[in-house]
Short mmCIF file of C-alpha atoms in Angstrom, two decimals:
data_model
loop_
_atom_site.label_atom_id
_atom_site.label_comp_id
_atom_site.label_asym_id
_atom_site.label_seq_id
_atom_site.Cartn_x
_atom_site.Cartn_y
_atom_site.Cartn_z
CA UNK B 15 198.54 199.42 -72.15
CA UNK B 16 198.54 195.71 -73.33
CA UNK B 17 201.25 193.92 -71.93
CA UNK B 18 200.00 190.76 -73.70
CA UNK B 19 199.50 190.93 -77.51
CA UNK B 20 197.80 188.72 -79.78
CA UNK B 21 197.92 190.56 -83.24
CA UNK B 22 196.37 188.08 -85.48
CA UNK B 23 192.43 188.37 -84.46
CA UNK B 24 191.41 185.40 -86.66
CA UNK B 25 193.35 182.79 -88.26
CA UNK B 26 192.09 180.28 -91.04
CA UNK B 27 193.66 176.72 -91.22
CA UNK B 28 193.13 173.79 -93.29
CA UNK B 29 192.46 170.65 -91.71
CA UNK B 30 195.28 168.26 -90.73
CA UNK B 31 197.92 171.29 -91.72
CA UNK B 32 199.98 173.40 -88.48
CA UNK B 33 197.98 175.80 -86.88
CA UNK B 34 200.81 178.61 -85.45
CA UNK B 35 199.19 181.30 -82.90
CA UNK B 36 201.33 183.82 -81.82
CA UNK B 37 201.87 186.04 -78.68
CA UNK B 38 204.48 188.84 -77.93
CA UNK B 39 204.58 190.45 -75.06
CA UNK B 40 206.40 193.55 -73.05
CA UNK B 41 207.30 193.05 -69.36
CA UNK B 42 210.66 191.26 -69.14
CA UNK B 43 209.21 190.17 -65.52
CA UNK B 44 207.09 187.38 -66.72
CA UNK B 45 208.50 183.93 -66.25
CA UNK B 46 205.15 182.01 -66.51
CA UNK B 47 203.06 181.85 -69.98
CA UNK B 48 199.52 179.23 -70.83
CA UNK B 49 197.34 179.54 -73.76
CA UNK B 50 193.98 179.30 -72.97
CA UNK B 51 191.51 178.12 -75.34
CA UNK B 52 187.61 178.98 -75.50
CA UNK B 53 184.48 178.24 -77.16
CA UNK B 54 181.54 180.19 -77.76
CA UNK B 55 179.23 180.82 -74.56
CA UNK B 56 181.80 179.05 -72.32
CA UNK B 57 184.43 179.82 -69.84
CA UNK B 58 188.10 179.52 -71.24
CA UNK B 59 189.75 176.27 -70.69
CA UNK B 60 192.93 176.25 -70.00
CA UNK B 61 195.38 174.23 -72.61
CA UNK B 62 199.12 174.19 -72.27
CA UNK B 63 201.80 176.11 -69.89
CA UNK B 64 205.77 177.03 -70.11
CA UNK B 65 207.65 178.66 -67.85
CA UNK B 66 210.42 180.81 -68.68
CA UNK B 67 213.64 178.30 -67.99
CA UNK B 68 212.12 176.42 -70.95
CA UNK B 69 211.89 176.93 -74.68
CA UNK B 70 209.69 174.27 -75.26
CA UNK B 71 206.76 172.59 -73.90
CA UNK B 72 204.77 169.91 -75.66
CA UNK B 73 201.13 168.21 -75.12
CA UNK B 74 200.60 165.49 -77.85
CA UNK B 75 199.15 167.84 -80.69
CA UNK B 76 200.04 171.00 -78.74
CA UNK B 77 203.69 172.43 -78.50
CA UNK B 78 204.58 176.25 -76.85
CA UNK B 79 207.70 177.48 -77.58
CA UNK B 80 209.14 180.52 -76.10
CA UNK B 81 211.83 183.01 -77.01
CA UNK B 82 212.40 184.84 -74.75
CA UNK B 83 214.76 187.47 -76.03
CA UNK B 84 212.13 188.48 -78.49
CA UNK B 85 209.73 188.41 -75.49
CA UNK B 86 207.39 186.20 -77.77
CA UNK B 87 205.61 182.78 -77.68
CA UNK B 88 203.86 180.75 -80.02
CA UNK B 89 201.33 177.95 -79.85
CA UNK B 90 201.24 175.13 -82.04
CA UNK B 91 198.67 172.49 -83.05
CA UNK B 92 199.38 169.87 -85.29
CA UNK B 93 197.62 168.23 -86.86
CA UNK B 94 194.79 170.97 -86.69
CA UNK B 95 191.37 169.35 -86.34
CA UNK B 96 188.11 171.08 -86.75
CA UNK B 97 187.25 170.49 -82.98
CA UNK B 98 190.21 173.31 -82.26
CA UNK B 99 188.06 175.58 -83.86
CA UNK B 100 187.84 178.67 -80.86
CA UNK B 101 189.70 181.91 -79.31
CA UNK B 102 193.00 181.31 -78.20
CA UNK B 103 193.97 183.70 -75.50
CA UNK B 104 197.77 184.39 -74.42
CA UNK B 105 198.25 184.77 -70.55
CA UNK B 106 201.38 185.63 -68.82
CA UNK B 107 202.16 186.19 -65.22
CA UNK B 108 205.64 187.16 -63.18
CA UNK B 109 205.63 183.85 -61.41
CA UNK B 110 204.27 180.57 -61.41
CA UNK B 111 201.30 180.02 -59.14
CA UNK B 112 198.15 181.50 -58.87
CA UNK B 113 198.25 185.02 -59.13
CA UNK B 114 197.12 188.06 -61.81
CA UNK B 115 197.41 186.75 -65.25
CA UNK B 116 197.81 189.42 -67.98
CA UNK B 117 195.85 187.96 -71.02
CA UNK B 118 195.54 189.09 -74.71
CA UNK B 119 192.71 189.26 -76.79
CA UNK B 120 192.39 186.62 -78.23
CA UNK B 121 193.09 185.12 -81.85
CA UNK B 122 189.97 183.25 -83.58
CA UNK B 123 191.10 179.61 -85.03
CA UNK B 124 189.41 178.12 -87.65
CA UNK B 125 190.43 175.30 -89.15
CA UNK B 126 188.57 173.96 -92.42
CA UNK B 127 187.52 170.48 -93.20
CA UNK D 19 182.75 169.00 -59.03
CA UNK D 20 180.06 170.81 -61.07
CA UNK D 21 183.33 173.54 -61.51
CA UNK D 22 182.95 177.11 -61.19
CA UNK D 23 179.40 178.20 -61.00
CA UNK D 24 178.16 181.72 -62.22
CA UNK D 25 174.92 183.37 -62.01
CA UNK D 26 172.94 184.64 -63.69
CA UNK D 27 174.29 184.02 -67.21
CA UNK D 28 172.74 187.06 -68.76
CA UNK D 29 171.58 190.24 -67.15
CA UNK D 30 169.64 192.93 -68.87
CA UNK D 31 169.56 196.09 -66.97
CA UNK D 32 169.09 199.73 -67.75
CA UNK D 33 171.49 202.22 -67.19
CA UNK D 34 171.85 203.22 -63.31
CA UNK D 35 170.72 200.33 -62.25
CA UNK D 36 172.75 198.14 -59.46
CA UNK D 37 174.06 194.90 -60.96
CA UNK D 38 175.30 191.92 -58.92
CA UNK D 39 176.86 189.26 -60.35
CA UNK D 40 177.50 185.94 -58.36
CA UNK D 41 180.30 183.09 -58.25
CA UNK D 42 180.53 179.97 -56.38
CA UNK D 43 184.53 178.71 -57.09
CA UNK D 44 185.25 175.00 -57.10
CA UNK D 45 185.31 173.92 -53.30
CA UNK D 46 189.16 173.70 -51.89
CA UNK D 47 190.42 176.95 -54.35
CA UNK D 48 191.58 179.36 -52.41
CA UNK D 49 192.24 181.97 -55.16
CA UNK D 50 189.34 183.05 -56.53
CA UNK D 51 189.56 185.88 -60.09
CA UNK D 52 186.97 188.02 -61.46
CA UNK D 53 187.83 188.92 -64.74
CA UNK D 54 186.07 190.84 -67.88
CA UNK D 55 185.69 190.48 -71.54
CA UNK D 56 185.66 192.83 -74.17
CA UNK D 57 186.35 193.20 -77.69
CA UNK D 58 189.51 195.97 -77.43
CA UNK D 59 191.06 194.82 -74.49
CA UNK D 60 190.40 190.96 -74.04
CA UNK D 61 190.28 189.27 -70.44
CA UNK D 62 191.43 191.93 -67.93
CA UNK D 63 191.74 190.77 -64.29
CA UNK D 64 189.49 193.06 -62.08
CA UNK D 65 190.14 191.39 -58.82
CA UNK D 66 191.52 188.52 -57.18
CA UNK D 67 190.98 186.92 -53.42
CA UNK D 68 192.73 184.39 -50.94
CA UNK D 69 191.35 182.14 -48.99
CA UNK D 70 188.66 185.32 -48.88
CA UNK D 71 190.87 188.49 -48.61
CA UNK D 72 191.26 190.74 -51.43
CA UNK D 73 194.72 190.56 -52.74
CA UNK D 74 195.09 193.07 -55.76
CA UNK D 75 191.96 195.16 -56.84
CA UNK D 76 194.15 197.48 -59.11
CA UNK D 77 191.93 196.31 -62.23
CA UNK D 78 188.42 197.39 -60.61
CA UNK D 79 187.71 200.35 -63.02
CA UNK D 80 185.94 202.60 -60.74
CA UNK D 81 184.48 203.11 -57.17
CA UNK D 82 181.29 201.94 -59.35
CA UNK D 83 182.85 198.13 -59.29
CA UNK D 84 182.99 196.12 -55.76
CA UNK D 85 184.02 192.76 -54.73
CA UNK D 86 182.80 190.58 -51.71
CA UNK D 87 183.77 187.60 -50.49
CA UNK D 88 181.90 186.72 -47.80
CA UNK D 89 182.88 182.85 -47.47
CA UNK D 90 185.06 180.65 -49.47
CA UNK D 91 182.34 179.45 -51.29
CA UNK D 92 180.75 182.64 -52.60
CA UNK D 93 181.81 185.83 -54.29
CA UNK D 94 180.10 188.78 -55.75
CA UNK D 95 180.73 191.17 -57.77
CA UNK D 96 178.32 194.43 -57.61
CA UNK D 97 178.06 197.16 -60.19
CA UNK D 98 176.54 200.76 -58.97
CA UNK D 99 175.52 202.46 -60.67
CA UNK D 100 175.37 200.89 -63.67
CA UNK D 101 176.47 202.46 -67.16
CA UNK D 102 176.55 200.92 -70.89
CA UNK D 103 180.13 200.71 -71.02
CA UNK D 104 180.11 197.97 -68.44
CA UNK D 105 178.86 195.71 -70.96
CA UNK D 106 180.77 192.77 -71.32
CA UNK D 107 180.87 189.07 -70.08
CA UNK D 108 182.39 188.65 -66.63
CA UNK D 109 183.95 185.46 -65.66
CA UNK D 110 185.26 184.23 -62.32
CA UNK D 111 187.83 181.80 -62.03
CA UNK D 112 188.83 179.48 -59.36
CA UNK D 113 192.17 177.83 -58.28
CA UNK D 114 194.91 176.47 -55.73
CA UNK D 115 198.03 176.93 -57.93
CA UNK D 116 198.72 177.73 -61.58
CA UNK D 117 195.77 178.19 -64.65
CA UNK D 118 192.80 179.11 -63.04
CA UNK D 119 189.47 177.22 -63.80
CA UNK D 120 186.93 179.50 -65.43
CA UNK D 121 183.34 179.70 -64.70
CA UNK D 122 181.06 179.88 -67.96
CA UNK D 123 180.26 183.72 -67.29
CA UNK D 124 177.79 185.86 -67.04
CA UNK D 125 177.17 188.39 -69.83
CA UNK D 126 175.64 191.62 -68.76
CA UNK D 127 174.11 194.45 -71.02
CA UNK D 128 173.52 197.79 -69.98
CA UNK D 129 171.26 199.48 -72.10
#
């Protein structure tokens, strides 16, 4: 069972408008959350990170925010350019570090000149 | 660093065949993840190492799937025999502490 959800498969944004990407996910035991972003033929990158004694973690056009009573995070880019064009995967893991990250699958951004 | 280094970056093979699939992590990681893609169910961990010792193999589907890793600088990952439900890209990530650094994969179709 997916304990990382990404329920939006694709999302269409114009450019220079917010791009929100959302993530929910089930195992209260995670404390440690990235987004991961990846383009076509390559290996995903990986973006922005928050763990769980934060609500809020921000990387110039990039904020996370986490709530973690709904058990959900979102990722948001603004402005949206056309370069952030790519999958977005979730991840989530029970502690910070290297270890097994759960991931979703995936939510396709497109953002429109 | 040229990063993480997989080979090859396709594979063709025909059902029953055995499949290897090879990583070279960036040198110093001493975690080293093989994960696969699909469609339905994303990136799903298969297997992870330190410093060469498998640490959690819980995500290798089936006795069909093993992982080696011989030195710190290499790693396989050997499918036998093969079926057409293993098709999907693999990727191999390298790291020593938080978001690992993926490799560019290797996409393997089992006709």
């Amino acid at each position: 069972d997916q304990q990382v959800k990404q329920n939006s498969p694709s999302l269409s944004v114009q450019e220079g408008r917010i791009s929100i990407l959302n993530c929910d996910y089930t195992n209260s035991m995670f404390d440690y959350f990235l987004w991961y972003k990846k383009y076509p033929a390559e290996g995903p990158t990986f973006l922005i990170s928050i763990s769980s004694i934060k609500d809020k973690n921000e990387d110039g056009r990039f904020t996370v925010f986490l709530n973690k009573s709904a058990k959900h995070l979102s990722l948001h880019i603004v402005p949206s350019q056309p370069g952030d064009s790519a999958v977005y995967f979730c991840a989530a893991s029970e502690m910070d570090g290297a270890n097994n990250l759960f991931f979703g699958t995936g939510t396709r951004l497109t953002v429109i000149p | 660093d040229a990063g993480v280094i997989q080979s090859p970056r396709h594979e063709v093979t025909e059902m029953g065949q055995e499949v290897t699939l090879r990583c070279k992590p960036i040198s110093g990681h001493d975690y080293l993840f093989w994960y696969r893609q699909t469609m339905m169910r994303g990136l799903e961990l298969l297997i992870y190492f330190n410093n060469n010792v498998p640490i959690d193999d819980s995500g290798m589907p089936e006795d069909r799937f093993s992982a080696k890793m011989p030195n710190a600088s290499f790693s396989t990952l050997k499918i036998q025999p093969s079926e057409p439900r293993d098709s999907a890209v693999y990727f191999c990530a390298s790291t020593t502490y938080g978001a690992g650094i993926f490799g560019s994969g290797t996409r393997l179709t089992v006709v």
